[in-house]
Amino acid sequence: MATPGAAPALSRAELVAWRRRLLHGDWRVIDLELFQVLVSLINVATVLLATTLVVAMTRTDGNVRISVLFVAAIVVGLLLIRAGARTGLHAAERRTAATAAAAARTEMLDAISRGAPVRAGVASTFVTRSAADVGVFLSRALPARVAALWIPVVILATIGLIDPLSAGIAAAVALVVPLVLILLGRRAAAEAESGLTRLRSLGGRALELLDGAVELRALGAVERGKDELAAATVRMVESTRRSLRLGLQSATSLDVLAGAAVGLVAMVDGFRLLNGTIGLGHALAAVLLTVEVFAPLRAAGAAFHAGADGRAALAMLAAASRVAAPKRPEPTTPLPPVASAP
C-alpha cells in the first residue's frame, strides 16, 4: 500500500485542533508561553535596574554607596529568578515534547489499525523519529512563534517611553526580520518535507531489502541492494546538509540584523550623549533593551528550524488519520449474559 510522498500542509485551524488533540488541551502551550513572557519581563526589569545601578555609581553625593548596594542586590535577585525561570521553561518544554511524542505515536498506530495506507517503513520512521520531531514542534516552535509576535512590541513600547528615536531605529530594523524569516522559512519547510520523504523512502527500502534478503542472495543481487541503500543514504545526507545550511543562514541573518540595530542605536545615542541631548541612563537603557527586542525573534527562528521536521511529520499524521476508517462507536448497551450449561 503506497503512501503519498508529500502530505498537504495543515491549515491554522487544523494545527490548533491537532495541538489540542495531542496535548490534551491548550494548557501546556499556555504554560510555555507564560514562562517565556516571565523570562522576557525579568530581562527587561534587569536591564532597567542595571541602568539604574550604573547611574547610581556615577553619583557624587553621600548616598551613592547605599544606592549601589541596594540596586545591586535587586539585580542579583532578578538574575537568580531569571535562571530559575529558564530552568522551569526547559523542564516544561521537555515534558510537553514527551507528551506530544507519545500521543503522536499512539495516533499513528491507531490510524494504521483502522486501515490507513501506511507502509511499514513509513510507520517505523514515524514511531522511531518523526514522533519526537512532532513533540519538538509543539513544545518549542509554536510557543516561540507566539512569543515573537508581541514581546518585541512590548519592549519597543518600553524603549519608546525612554527614548522615541532609539525605538524608531530598533523598530525599523525589526521590520526586516519577518521578511528574512519568511524567505528562509519557506525554503526550510520545503527542504524538511523533502528530507522526511527521503527518510521514509530509505527506511521502507531497507525493510524491503531485509525481508527479501534470501531471495536477493539466491538471485545474486545483494550488491544491487547495497548500491540502492548507499544512493538513498547519500541523498539523505545531502538533504540534511541543505537543512543545516538554511538554519545557519537564518541564524546568521538574524544575528547580523540584531547587531546592526544595537550598533545603530549605540552610535546615535553616543553622539547625542556627547552633545548633551540625552542622559546616560536613558542611552544605556535604550541600547540594552534593543538587544532584548531581537532575543524572541532569534529564538523563534531557531525553534522554527528545529521544528520544521515536526510540522511535516504532523501533516503526515493528519493525512494518515484522515484516510483511515472512522472509529467504531463503543457499545452503549451491555451484552446479554451467557447462559450457563445445564
GROMACS .gro file of C-alpha atoms in nm:
model
  342
    1MET     CA    1   0.000   0.000   0.000
    2ALA     CA    2   0.153   0.328  -0.106
    3THR     CA    3   0.164   0.644   0.085
    4PRO     CA    4   0.175   0.980  -0.084
    5GLY     CA    5   0.516   1.134  -0.100
    6ALA     CA    6   0.412   1.467   0.050
    7ALA     CA    7   0.119   1.531   0.281
    8PRO     CA    8  -0.079   1.853   0.233
    9ALA     CA    9   0.017   2.135   0.468
   10LEU     CA   10  -0.205   2.186   0.771
   11SER     CA   11  -0.422   2.494   0.797
   12ARG     CA   12  -0.418   2.706   1.111
   13ALA     CA   13  -0.745   2.554   1.233
   14GLU     CA   14  -0.617   2.200   1.176
   15LEU     CA   15  -0.293   2.285   1.353
   16VAL     CA   16  -0.479   2.414   1.659
   17ALA     CA   17  -0.705   2.107   1.659
   18TRP     CA   18  -0.412   1.866   1.647
   19ARG     CA   19  -0.229   2.060   1.916
   20ARG     CA   20  -0.528   2.021   2.147
   21ARG     CA   21  -0.564   1.657   2.050
   22LEU     CA   22  -0.202   1.561   2.119
   23LEU     CA   23  -0.154   1.777   2.428
   24HIS     CA   24  -0.499   1.709   2.575
   25GLY     CA   25  -0.592   2.078   2.570
   26ASP     CA   26  -0.417   2.414   2.545
   27TRP     CA   27  -0.288   2.450   2.898
   28ARG     CA   28   0.057   2.302   2.825
   29VAL     CA   29   0.127   2.550   2.546
   30ILE     CA   30  -0.013   2.836   2.756
   31ASP     CA   31   0.221   2.724   3.034
   32LEU     CA   32   0.522   2.750   2.800
   33GLU     CA   33   0.409   3.090   2.672
   34LEU     CA   34   0.373   3.221   3.027
   35PHE     CA   35   0.725   3.101   3.111
   36GLN     CA   36   0.862   3.286   2.807
   37VAL     CA   37   0.675   3.601   2.899
   38LEU     CA   38   0.809   3.578   3.255
   39VAL     CA   39   1.167   3.541   3.131
   40SER     CA   40   1.128   3.840   2.896
   41LEU     CA   41   0.977   4.062   3.166
   42ILE     CA   42   1.255   3.968   3.405
   43ASN     CA   43   1.511   4.056   3.137
   44VAL     CA   44   1.353   4.400   3.089
   45ALA     CA   45   1.341   4.463   3.464
   46THR     CA   46   1.704   4.354   3.498
   47VAL     CA   47   1.815   4.588   3.221
   48LEU     CA   48   1.631   4.883   3.374
   49LEU     CA   49   1.770   4.816   3.720
   50ALA     CA   50   2.121   4.762   3.582
   51THR     CA   51   2.092   5.101   3.414
   52THR     CA   52   1.982   5.250   3.744
   53LEU     CA   53   2.286   5.086   3.905
   54VAL     CA   54   2.521   5.248   3.655
   55VAL     CA   55   2.359   5.587   3.706
   56ALA     CA   56   2.379   5.547   4.084
   57MET     CA   57   2.750   5.467   4.058
   58THR     CA   58   2.808   5.798   3.879
   59ARG     CA   59   2.652   5.999   4.159
   60THR     CA   60   2.878   6.204   4.381
   61ASP     CA   61   2.662   6.257   4.689
   62GLY     CA   62   2.693   6.065   5.012
   63ASN     CA   63   2.413   5.818   4.944
   64VAL     CA   64   2.586   5.660   4.646
   65ARG     CA   65   2.711   5.357   4.839
   66ILE     CA   66   2.369   5.275   4.982
   67SER     CA   67   2.204   5.318   4.640
   68VAL     CA   68   2.457   5.098   4.463
   69LEU     CA   69   2.433   4.818   4.718
   70PHE     CA   70   2.053   4.826   4.719
   71VAL     CA   71   2.014   4.821   4.341
   72ALA     CA   72   2.291   4.563   4.300
   73ALA     CA   73   2.113   4.329   4.542
   74ILE     CA   74   1.791   4.362   4.342
   75VAL     CA   75   1.975   4.296   4.015
   76VAL     CA   76   2.138   3.983   4.157
   77GLY     CA   77   1.800   3.863   4.283
   78LEU     CA   78   1.643   3.916   3.940
   79LEU     CA   79   1.927   3.725   3.775
   80LEU     CA   80   1.865   3.432   4.009
   81ILE     CA   81   1.492   3.445   3.937
   82ARG     CA   82   1.563   3.452   3.564
   83ALA     CA   83   1.785   3.145   3.594
   84GLY     CA   84   1.506   2.964   3.778
   85ALA     CA   85   1.250   3.070   3.518
   86ARG     CA   86   1.471   2.945   3.235
   87THR     CA   87   1.516   2.614   3.412
   88GLY     CA   88   1.140   2.583   3.453
   89LEU     CA   89   1.088   2.671   3.086
   90HIS     CA   90   1.327   2.399   2.969
   91ALA     CA   91   1.168   2.143   3.201
   92ALA     CA   92   0.820   2.234   3.073
   93GLU     CA   93   0.942   2.204   2.713
   94ARG     CA   94   1.078   1.854   2.780
   95ARG     CA   95   0.753   1.740   2.946
   96THR     CA   96   0.540   1.883   2.666
   97ALA     CA   97   0.760   1.727   2.397
   98ALA     CA   98   0.744   1.385   2.563
   99THR     CA   99   0.365   1.406   2.597
  100ALA     CA  100   0.317   1.511   2.235
  101ALA     CA  101   0.555   1.244   2.103
  102ALA     CA  102   0.379   0.966   2.293
  103ALA     CA  103   0.038   1.087   2.176
  104ALA     CA  104   0.161   1.113   1.815
  105ARG     CA  105   0.285   0.753   1.821
  106THR     CA  106  -0.049   0.638   1.961
  107GLU     CA  107  -0.241   0.830   1.695
  108MET     CA  108  -0.031   0.684   1.411
  109LEU     CA  109  -0.068   0.327   1.538
  110ASP     CA  110  -0.440   0.385   1.582
  111ALA     CA  111  -0.468   0.514   1.224
  112ILE     CA  112  -0.281   0.208   1.096
  113SER     CA  113  -0.512  -0.023   1.292
  114ARG     CA  114  -0.808   0.147   1.124
  115GLY     CA  115  -0.671   0.073   0.779
  116ALA     CA  116  -0.464   0.382   0.690
  117PRO     CA  117  -0.245   0.302   0.383
  118VAL     CA  118   0.090   0.348   0.559
  119ARG     CA  119   0.386   0.138   0.456
  120ALA     CA  120   0.595  -0.040   0.716
  121GLY     CA  121   0.898   0.179   0.652
  122VAL     CA  122   0.695   0.497   0.692
  123ALA     CA  123   0.537   0.371   1.014
  124SER     CA  124   0.871   0.266   1.164
  125THR     CA  125   1.029   0.601   1.072
  126PHE     CA  126   0.743   0.791   1.231
  127VAL     CA  127   0.743   0.588   1.552
  128THR     CA  128   1.121   0.596   1.598
  129ARG     CA  129   1.198   0.953   1.492
  130SER     CA  130   0.921   1.168   1.348
  131ALA     CA  131   0.701   1.147   1.660
  132ALA     CA  132   0.983   1.310   1.860
  133ASP     CA  133   1.004   1.583   1.593
  134VAL     CA  134   0.631   1.648   1.642
  135GLY     CA  135   0.699   1.693   2.014
  136VAL     CA  136   0.976   1.946   1.941
  137PHE     CA  137   0.748   2.137   1.705
  138LEU     CA  138   0.461   2.162   1.954
  139SER     CA  139   0.680   2.237   2.256
  140ARG     CA  140   0.923   2.487   2.102
  141ALA     CA  141   0.820   2.622   1.763
  142LEU     CA  142   0.459   2.716   1.839
  143PRO     CA  143   0.517   2.889   2.177
  144ALA     CA  144   0.824   3.070   2.040
  145ARG     CA  145   0.626   3.197   1.744
  146VAL     CA  146   0.353   3.336   1.971
  147ALA     CA  147   0.611   3.500   2.196
  148ALA     CA  148   0.787   3.657   1.898
  149LEU     CA  149   0.463   3.823   1.786
  150TRP     CA  150   0.408   4.051   2.082
  151ILE     CA  151   0.704   4.050   2.324
  152PRO     CA  152   0.918   4.268   2.088
  153VAL     CA  153   0.623   4.508   2.058
  154VAL     CA  154   0.606   4.545   2.437
  155ILE     CA  155   0.982   4.603   2.463
  156LEU     CA  156   0.975   4.855   2.177
  157ALA     CA  157   0.697   5.040   2.357
  158THR     CA  158   0.915   5.047   2.669
  159ILE     CA  159   1.205   5.189   2.467
  160GLY     CA  160   0.965   5.444   2.318
  161LEU     CA  161   0.880   5.569   2.667
  162ILE     CA  162   1.253   5.608   2.739
  163ASP     CA  163   1.372   5.743   2.401
  164PRO     CA  164   1.145   5.754   2.093
  165LEU     CA  165   1.433   5.794   1.847
  166SER     CA  166   1.603   5.475   1.964
  167ALA     CA  167   1.272   5.290   1.949
  168GLY     CA  168   1.222   5.407   1.590
  169ILE     CA  169   1.566   5.280   1.486
  170ALA     CA  170   1.511   4.941   1.652
  171ALA     CA  171   1.163   4.909   1.502
  172ALA     CA  172   1.289   4.991   1.152
  173VAL     CA  173   1.546   4.710   1.167
  174ALA     CA  174   1.299   4.472   1.333
  175LEU     CA  175   1.061   4.511   1.039
  176VAL     CA  176   1.319   4.340   0.817
  177VAL     CA  177   1.323   4.027   1.034
  178PRO     CA  178   0.983   3.887   0.918
  179LEU     CA  179   1.096   3.916   0.556
  180VAL     CA  180   1.408   3.712   0.630
  181LEU     CA  181   1.209   3.454   0.828
  182ILE     CA  182   0.950   3.416   0.550
  183LEU     CA  183   1.213   3.386   0.276
  184LEU     CA  184   1.429   3.129   0.453
  185GLY     CA  185   1.136   2.966   0.634
  186ARG     CA  186   0.964   2.861   0.314
  187ARG     CA  187   1.282   2.706   0.183
  188ALA     CA  188   1.340   2.530   0.516
  189ALA     CA  189   0.984   2.393   0.522
  190ALA     CA  190   1.018   2.259   0.167
  191GLU     CA  191   1.356   2.105   0.250
  192ALA     CA  192   1.216   1.947   0.567
  193GLU     CA  193   0.931   1.788   0.371
  194SER     CA  194   1.178   1.661   0.110
  195GLY     CA  195   1.410   1.523   0.378
  196LEU     CA  196   1.124   1.347   0.556
  197THR     CA  197   1.012   1.189   0.229
  198ARG     CA  198   1.367   1.065   0.160
  199LEU     CA  199   1.395   0.931   0.515
  200ARG     CA  200   1.068   0.740   0.482
  201SER     CA  201   1.180   0.601   0.147
  202LEU     CA  202   1.514   0.496   0.292
  203GLY     CA  203   1.351   0.320   0.588
  204GLY     CA  204   1.096   0.143   0.370
  205ARG     CA  205   1.356   0.032   0.119
  206ALA     CA  206   1.579  -0.104   0.397
  207LEU     CA  207   1.291  -0.311   0.538
  208GLU     CA  208   1.204  -0.444   0.192
  209LEU     CA  209   1.561  -0.549   0.130
  210LEU     CA  210   1.580  -0.720   0.468
  211ASP     CA  211   1.255  -0.907   0.400
  212GLY     CA  212   1.386  -1.024   0.063
  213ALA     CA  213   1.744  -1.092   0.170
  214VAL     CA  214   1.716  -1.466   0.100
  215GLU     CA  215   1.577  -1.410  -0.250
  216LEU     CA  216   1.839  -1.146  -0.327
  217ARG     CA  217   2.116  -1.382  -0.223
  218ALA     CA  218   1.969  -1.661  -0.435
  219LEU     CA  219   1.950  -1.429  -0.738
  220GLY     CA  220   2.295  -1.284  -0.678
  221ALA     CA  221   2.156  -0.929  -0.646
  222VAL     CA  222   2.289  -0.845  -0.300
  223GLU     CA  223   2.529  -0.584  -0.435
  224ARG     CA  224   2.247  -0.413  -0.620
  225GLY     CA  225   2.053  -0.376  -0.294
  226LYS     CA  226   2.362  -0.232  -0.125
  227ASP     CA  227   2.404   0.022  -0.405
  228GLU     CA  228   2.042   0.132  -0.375
  229LEU     CA  229   2.078   0.184   0.000
  230ALA     CA  230   2.405   0.371  -0.048
  231ALA     CA  231   2.250   0.603  -0.306
  232ALA     CA  232   1.947   0.670  -0.083
  233THR     CA  233   2.178   0.741   0.211
  234VAL     CA  234   2.380   0.991   0.006
  235ARG     CA  235   2.061   1.174  -0.093
  236MET     CA  236   1.950   1.182   0.269
  237VAL     CA  237   2.287   1.325   0.379
  238GLU     CA  238   2.268   1.595   0.112
  239SER     CA  239   1.918   1.690   0.224
  240THR     CA  240   2.035   1.712   0.585
  241ARG     CA  241   2.324   1.936   0.481
  242ARG     CA  242   2.091   2.169   0.298
  243SER     CA  243   1.862   2.190   0.602
  244LEU     CA  244   2.157   2.270   0.829
  245ARG     CA  245   2.283   2.530   0.581
  246LEU     CA  246   1.944   2.703   0.581
  247GLY     CA  247   1.938   2.704   0.960
  248LEU     CA  248   2.286   2.856   0.970
  249GLN     CA  249   2.189   3.121   0.715
  250SER     CA  250   1.881   3.211   0.916
  251ALA     CA  251   2.071   3.236   1.245
  252THR     CA  252   2.348   3.441   1.084
  253SER     CA  253   2.100   3.679   0.920
  254LEU     CA  254   1.915   3.740   1.246
  255ASP     CA  255   2.244   3.792   1.433
  256VAL     CA  256   2.357   4.046   1.173
  257LEU     CA  257   2.027   4.235   1.194
  258ALA     CA  258   2.034   4.234   1.575
  259GLY     CA  259   2.394   4.354   1.575
  260ALA     CA  260   2.313   4.627   1.323
  261ALA     CA  261   2.021   4.751   1.532
  262VAL     CA  262   2.222   4.759   1.854
  263GLY     CA  263   2.514   4.926   1.676
  264LEU     CA  264   2.295   5.195   1.520
  265VAL     CA  265   2.122   5.273   1.849
  266ALA     CA  266   2.453   5.282   2.034
  267MET     CA  267   2.611   5.510   1.770
  268VAL     CA  268   2.322   5.756   1.758
  269ASP     CA  269   2.283   5.767   2.135
  270GLY     CA  270   2.658   5.804   2.176
  271PHE     CA  271   2.664   6.117   1.962
  272ARG     CA  272   2.359   6.251   2.142
  273LEU     CA  273   2.525   6.179   2.475
  274LEU     CA  274   2.828   6.379   2.368
  275ASN     CA  275   2.601   6.667   2.265
  276GLY     CA  276   2.417   6.650   2.593
  277THR     CA  277   2.075   6.583   2.436
  278ILE     CA  278   2.024   6.253   2.619
  279GLY     CA  279   2.117   6.129   2.962
  280LEU     CA  280   2.345   5.836   3.037
  281GLY     CA  281   2.068   5.630   3.193
  282HIS     CA  282   1.832   5.675   2.900
  283ALA     CA  283   2.101   5.596   2.643
  284LEU     CA  284   2.223   5.285   2.825
  285ALA     CA  285   1.869   5.155   2.881
  286ALA     CA  286   1.782   5.203   2.513
  287VAL     CA  287   2.089   5.014   2.396
  288LEU     CA  288   2.042   4.723   2.636
  289LEU     CA  289   1.669   4.693   2.567
  290THR     CA  290   1.737   4.687   2.192
  291VAL     CA  291   1.920   4.360   2.250
  292GLU     CA  292   1.609   4.219   2.419
  293VAL     CA  293   1.389   4.319   2.123
  294PHE     CA  294   1.563   4.069   1.897
  295ALA     CA  295   1.605   3.788   2.151
  296PRO     CA  296   1.250   3.644   2.099
  297LEU     CA  297   1.286   3.682   1.721
  298ARG     CA  298   1.612   3.489   1.719
  299ALA     CA  299   1.462   3.222   1.945
  300ALA     CA  300   1.162   3.190   1.714
  301GLY     CA  301   1.389   3.149   1.410
  302ALA     CA  302   1.593   2.877   1.580
  303ALA     CA  303   1.280   2.700   1.705
  304PHE     CA  304   1.122   2.714   1.358
  305HIS     CA  305   1.416   2.532   1.200
  306ALA     CA  306   1.427   2.284   1.490
  307GLY     CA  307   1.056   2.209   1.446
  308ALA     CA  308   1.038   2.209   1.064
  309ASP     CA  309   1.062   1.830   1.050
  310GLY     CA  310   0.795   1.806   1.319
  311ARG     CA  311   0.547   2.015   1.122
  312ALA     CA  312   0.595   1.794   0.815
  313ALA     CA  313   0.556   1.482   1.031
  314LEU     CA  314   0.238   1.622   1.187
  315ALA     CA  315   0.095   1.681   0.839
  316MET     CA  316   0.175   1.318   0.753
  317LEU     CA  317  -0.001   1.202   1.072
  318ALA     CA  318  -0.306   1.414   0.988
  319ALA     CA  319  -0.315   1.269   0.633
  320ALA     CA  320  -0.297   0.912   0.766
  321SER     CA  321  -0.571   0.979   1.021
  322ARG     CA  322  -0.787   1.145   0.756
  323VAL     CA  323  -0.791   0.844   0.522
  324ALA     CA  324  -0.829   0.585   0.798
  325ALA     CA  325  -1.166   0.431   0.867
  326PRO     CA  326  -1.368   0.609   1.135
  327LYS     CA  327  -1.356   0.472   1.483
  328ARG     CA  328  -1.632   0.235   1.574
  329PRO     CA  329  -1.855   0.369   1.849
  330GLU     CA  330  -1.834   0.191   2.178
  331PRO     CA  331  -2.139  -0.026   2.257
  332THR     CA  332  -2.379   0.159   2.484
  333THR     CA  333  -2.591  -0.142   2.586
  334PRO     CA  334  -2.443  -0.431   2.779
  335LEU     CA  335  -2.425  -0.770   2.612
  336PRO     CA  336  -2.677  -1.030   2.733
  337PRO     CA  337  -2.539  -1.272   2.988
  338VAL     CA  338  -2.417  -1.607   2.862
  339ALA     CA  339  -2.644  -1.889   2.969
  340SER     CA  340  -2.473  -2.150   3.181
  341ALA     CA  341  -2.455  -2.508   3.062
  342PRO     CA  342  -2.715  -2.745   3.214
   0.00000   0.00000   0.00000
